[in-house]
Coordinates of C-alpha atoms in Angstrom, one line a residue:
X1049 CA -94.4 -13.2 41.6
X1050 CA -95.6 -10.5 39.3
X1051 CA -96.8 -11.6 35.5
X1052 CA -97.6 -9.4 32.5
X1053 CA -98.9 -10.1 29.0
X1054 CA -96.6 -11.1 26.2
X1055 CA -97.3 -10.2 22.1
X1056 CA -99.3 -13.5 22.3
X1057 CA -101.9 -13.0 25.0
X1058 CA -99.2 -15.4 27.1
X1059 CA -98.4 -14.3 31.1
X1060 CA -94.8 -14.0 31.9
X1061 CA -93.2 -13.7 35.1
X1062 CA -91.7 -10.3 35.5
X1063 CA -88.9 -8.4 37.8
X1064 CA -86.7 -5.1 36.6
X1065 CA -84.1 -7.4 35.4
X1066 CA -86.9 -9.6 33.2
X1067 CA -88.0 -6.1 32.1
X1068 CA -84.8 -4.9 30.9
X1069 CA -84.4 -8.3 29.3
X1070 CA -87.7 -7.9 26.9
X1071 CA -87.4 -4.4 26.5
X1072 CA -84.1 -4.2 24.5
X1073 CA -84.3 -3.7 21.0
X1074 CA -81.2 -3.0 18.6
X1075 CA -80.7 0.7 18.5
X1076 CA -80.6 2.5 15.3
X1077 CA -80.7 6.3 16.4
X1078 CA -78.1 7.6 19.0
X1079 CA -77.8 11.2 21.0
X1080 CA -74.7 12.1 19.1
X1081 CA -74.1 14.6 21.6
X1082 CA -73.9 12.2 24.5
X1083 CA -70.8 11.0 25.4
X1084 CA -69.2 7.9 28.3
X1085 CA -66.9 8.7 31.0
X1086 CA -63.7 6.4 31.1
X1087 CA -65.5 5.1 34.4
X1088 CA -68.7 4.6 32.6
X1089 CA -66.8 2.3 30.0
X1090 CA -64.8 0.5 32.7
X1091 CA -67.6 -0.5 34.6
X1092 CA -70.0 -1.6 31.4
X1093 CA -66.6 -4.3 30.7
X1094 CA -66.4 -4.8 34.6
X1095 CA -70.1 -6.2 34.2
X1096 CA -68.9 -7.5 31.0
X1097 CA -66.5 -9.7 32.3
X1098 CA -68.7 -11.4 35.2
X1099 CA -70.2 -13.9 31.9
X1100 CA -69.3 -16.9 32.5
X1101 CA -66.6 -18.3 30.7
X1102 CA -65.1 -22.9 30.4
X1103 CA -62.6 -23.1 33.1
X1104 CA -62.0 -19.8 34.1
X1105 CA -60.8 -18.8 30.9
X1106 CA -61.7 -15.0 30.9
X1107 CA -60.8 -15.3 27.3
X1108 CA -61.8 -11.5 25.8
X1109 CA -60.4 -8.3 25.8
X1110 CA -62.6 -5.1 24.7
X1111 CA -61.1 -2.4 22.8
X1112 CA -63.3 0.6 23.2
X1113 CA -63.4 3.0 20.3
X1114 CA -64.9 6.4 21.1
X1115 CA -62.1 9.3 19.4
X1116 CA -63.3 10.7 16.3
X1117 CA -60.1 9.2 14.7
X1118 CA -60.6 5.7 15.5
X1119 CA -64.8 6.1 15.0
X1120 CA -63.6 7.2 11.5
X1121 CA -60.9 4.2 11.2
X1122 CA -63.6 1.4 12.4
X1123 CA -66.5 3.1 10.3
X1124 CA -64.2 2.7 7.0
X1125 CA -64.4 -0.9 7.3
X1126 CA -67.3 -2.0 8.9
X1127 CA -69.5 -1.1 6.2
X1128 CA -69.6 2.2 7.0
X1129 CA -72.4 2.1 9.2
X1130 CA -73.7 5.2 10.8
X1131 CA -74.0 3.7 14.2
X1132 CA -70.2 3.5 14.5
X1133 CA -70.2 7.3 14.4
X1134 CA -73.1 7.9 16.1
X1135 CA -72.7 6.3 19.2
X1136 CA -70.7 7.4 22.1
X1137 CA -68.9 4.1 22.4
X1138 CA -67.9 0.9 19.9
X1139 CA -66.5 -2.1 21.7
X1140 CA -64.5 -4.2 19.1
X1141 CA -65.2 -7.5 21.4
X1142 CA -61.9 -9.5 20.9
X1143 CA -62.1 -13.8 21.7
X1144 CA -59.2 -15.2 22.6
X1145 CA -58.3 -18.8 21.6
X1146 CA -58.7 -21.5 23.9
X1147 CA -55.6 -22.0 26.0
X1148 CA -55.9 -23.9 29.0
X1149 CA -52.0 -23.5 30.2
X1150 CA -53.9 -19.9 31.3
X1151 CA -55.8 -21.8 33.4
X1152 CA -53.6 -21.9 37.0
X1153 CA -53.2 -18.0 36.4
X1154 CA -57.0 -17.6 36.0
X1155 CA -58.1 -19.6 39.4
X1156 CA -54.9 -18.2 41.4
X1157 CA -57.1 -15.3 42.2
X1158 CA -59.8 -17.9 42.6
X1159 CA -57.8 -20.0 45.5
X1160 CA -56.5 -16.3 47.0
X1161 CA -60.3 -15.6 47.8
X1162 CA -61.0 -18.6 49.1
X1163 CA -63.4 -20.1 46.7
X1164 CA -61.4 -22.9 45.4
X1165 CA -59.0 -25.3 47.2
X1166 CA -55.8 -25.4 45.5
X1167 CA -55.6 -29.1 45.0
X1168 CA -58.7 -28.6 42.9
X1169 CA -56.6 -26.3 40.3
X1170 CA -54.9 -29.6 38.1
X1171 CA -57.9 -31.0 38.3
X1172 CA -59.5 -28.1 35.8
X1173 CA -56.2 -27.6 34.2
X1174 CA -56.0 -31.2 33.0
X1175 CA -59.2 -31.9 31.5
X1176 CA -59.3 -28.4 29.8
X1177 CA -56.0 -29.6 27.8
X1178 CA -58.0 -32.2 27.0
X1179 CA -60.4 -30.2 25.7
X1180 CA -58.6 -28.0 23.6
X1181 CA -54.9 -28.9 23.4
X1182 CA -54.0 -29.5 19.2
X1183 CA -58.0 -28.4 19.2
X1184 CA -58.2 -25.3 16.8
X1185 CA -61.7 -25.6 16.1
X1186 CA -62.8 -25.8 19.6
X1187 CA -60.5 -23.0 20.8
X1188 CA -62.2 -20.9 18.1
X1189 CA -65.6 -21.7 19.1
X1190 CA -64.7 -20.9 22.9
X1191 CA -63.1 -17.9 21.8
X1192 CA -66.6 -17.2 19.9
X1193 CA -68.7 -18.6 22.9
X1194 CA -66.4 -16.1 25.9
X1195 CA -67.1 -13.4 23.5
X1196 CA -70.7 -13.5 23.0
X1197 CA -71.5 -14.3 26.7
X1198 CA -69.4 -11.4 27.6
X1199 CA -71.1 -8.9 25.2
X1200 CA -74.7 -9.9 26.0
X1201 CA -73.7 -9.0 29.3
X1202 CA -72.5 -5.7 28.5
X1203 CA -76.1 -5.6 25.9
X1204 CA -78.8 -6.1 29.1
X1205 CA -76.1 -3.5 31.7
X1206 CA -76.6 -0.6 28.9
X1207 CA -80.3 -1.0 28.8
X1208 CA -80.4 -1.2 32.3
X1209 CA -78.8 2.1 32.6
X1210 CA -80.7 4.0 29.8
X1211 CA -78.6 3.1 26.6
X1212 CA -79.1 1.6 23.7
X1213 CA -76.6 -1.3 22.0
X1214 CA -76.4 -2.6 18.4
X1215 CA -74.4 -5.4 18.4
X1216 CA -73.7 -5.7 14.9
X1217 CA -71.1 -8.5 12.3
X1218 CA -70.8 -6.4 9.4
X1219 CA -67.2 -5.5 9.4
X1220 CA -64.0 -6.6 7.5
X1221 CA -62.5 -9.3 9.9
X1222 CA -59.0 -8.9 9.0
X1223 CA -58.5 -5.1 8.5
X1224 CA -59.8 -4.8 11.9
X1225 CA -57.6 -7.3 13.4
X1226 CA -55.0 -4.9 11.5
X1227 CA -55.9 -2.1 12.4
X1228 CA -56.4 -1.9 15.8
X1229 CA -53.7 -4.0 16.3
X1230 CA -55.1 -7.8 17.1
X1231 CA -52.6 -10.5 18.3
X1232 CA -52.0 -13.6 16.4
X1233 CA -54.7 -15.5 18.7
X1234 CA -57.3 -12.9 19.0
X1235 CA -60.5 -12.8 17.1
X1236 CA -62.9 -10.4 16.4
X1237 CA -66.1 -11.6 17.0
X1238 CA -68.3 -8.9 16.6
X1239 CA -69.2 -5.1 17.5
X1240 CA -71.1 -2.9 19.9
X1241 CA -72.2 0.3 20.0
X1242 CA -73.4 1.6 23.0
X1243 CA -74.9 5.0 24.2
X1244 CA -77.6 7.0 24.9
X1245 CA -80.0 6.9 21.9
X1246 CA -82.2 9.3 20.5
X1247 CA -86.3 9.3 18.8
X1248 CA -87.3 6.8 16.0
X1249 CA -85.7 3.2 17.2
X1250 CA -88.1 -0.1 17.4
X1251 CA -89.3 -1.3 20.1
X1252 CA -88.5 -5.5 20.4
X1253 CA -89.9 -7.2 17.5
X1254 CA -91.6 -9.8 17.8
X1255 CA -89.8 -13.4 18.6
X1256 CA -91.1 -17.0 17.2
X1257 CA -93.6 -18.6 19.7
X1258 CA -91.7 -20.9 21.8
X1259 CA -94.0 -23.7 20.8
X1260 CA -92.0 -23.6 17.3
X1261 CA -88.6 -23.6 19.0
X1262 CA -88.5 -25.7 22.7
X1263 CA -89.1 -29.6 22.9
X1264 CA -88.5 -31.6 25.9
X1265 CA -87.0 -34.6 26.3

């Protein structure tokens, strides 16, 4: 196993994907120029959407603004940050509330393949009614927890590939929802810009020393 220095004089193992893990910063600056094919975008959600997810849920959906007419919609009311415009994509990352009656559609695929015995579907539908049936709260949270797995994936992929990301909060939750046409169970959890980027972003800053934030019990 290979090892390399950390900010604090610390050795941590290292591969490519540890690399692309502590080399992604936030971008600020993007190649305006640069643009993403519909096949580029498909497969950044494709890896997307291999984040785990409770019981199968797959609970997301990615809305990937790249015209100039819904850059210019999004930027008006997510603070009008320049990123938005910049960038040769936005993903409006969209959670989905909790609903385990989804649950047998999700694993029939599963079963198809092989993976899972049939007689084993009731046996996650059942307990994730449990879970979140008359549950509002926890359906939000899973809708908040799908999303975020499902965007970090999408985060490390780009810098893997050359891009930079800025996922980013600062938007008007409910205009978006209206405006790019949300359903009644759909949250927006956050945004992404993704793209090539261009001189004068940060490297990583620096993190807390992990003495301050791991204990073990």
């Amino acid at each position: 196993m290979n090892y390399i220095s950390n900010a604090a004089n610390e050795l941590t193992p290292t591969n490519a994907v540890i690399e692309t893990i502590l080399s992604r910063s936030a971008a600020k600056y993007y190649d305006t120029a640069a643009t993403l094919s519909d096949d580029e975008i498909r497969d950044l959600v494709r890896i997307g959407t291999s984040a785990p997810t409770s019981f199968h849920l797959q609970n997301w959906r990615f809305i990937a603004v790249r015209s100039p007419d819904a850059k210019a919609r999004l930027h008006s009311i997510a603070w009008k940050q320049p990123a938005i415009l910049d960038a040769a994509v936005t993903f409006i990352i969209v959670g989905q509330l909790a609903d385990a009656s989804t649950v047998p559609e999700r694993l029939a695929p599963v079963v198809e393949a092989g993976i899972m015995p049939a007689h084993l579907v009731p046996e996650w539908e059942i307990p994730a009614r449990g879970l979140y049936d008359d549950q509002p709260q926890r359906q939000r949270d899973e809708a908040v927890r799908s999303a975020t797995f499902g965007t970090a994936a999408i985060i490390y992929a780009a810098r893997s590939l050359g891009m930079g990301s800025t996922p980013m909060i600062g938007f008007d939750a409910d205009a978006v929802h209206r405006e790019f046409g949300l359903a009644e169970e759909e949250i927006p959890v956050m945004l992404l810009t993704v793209g090539p980027e261009r001189a004068g972003n940060w490297p990583q800053k620096p993190r807390m020393p992990v003495a301050d934030v791991l204990s073990f019990a």
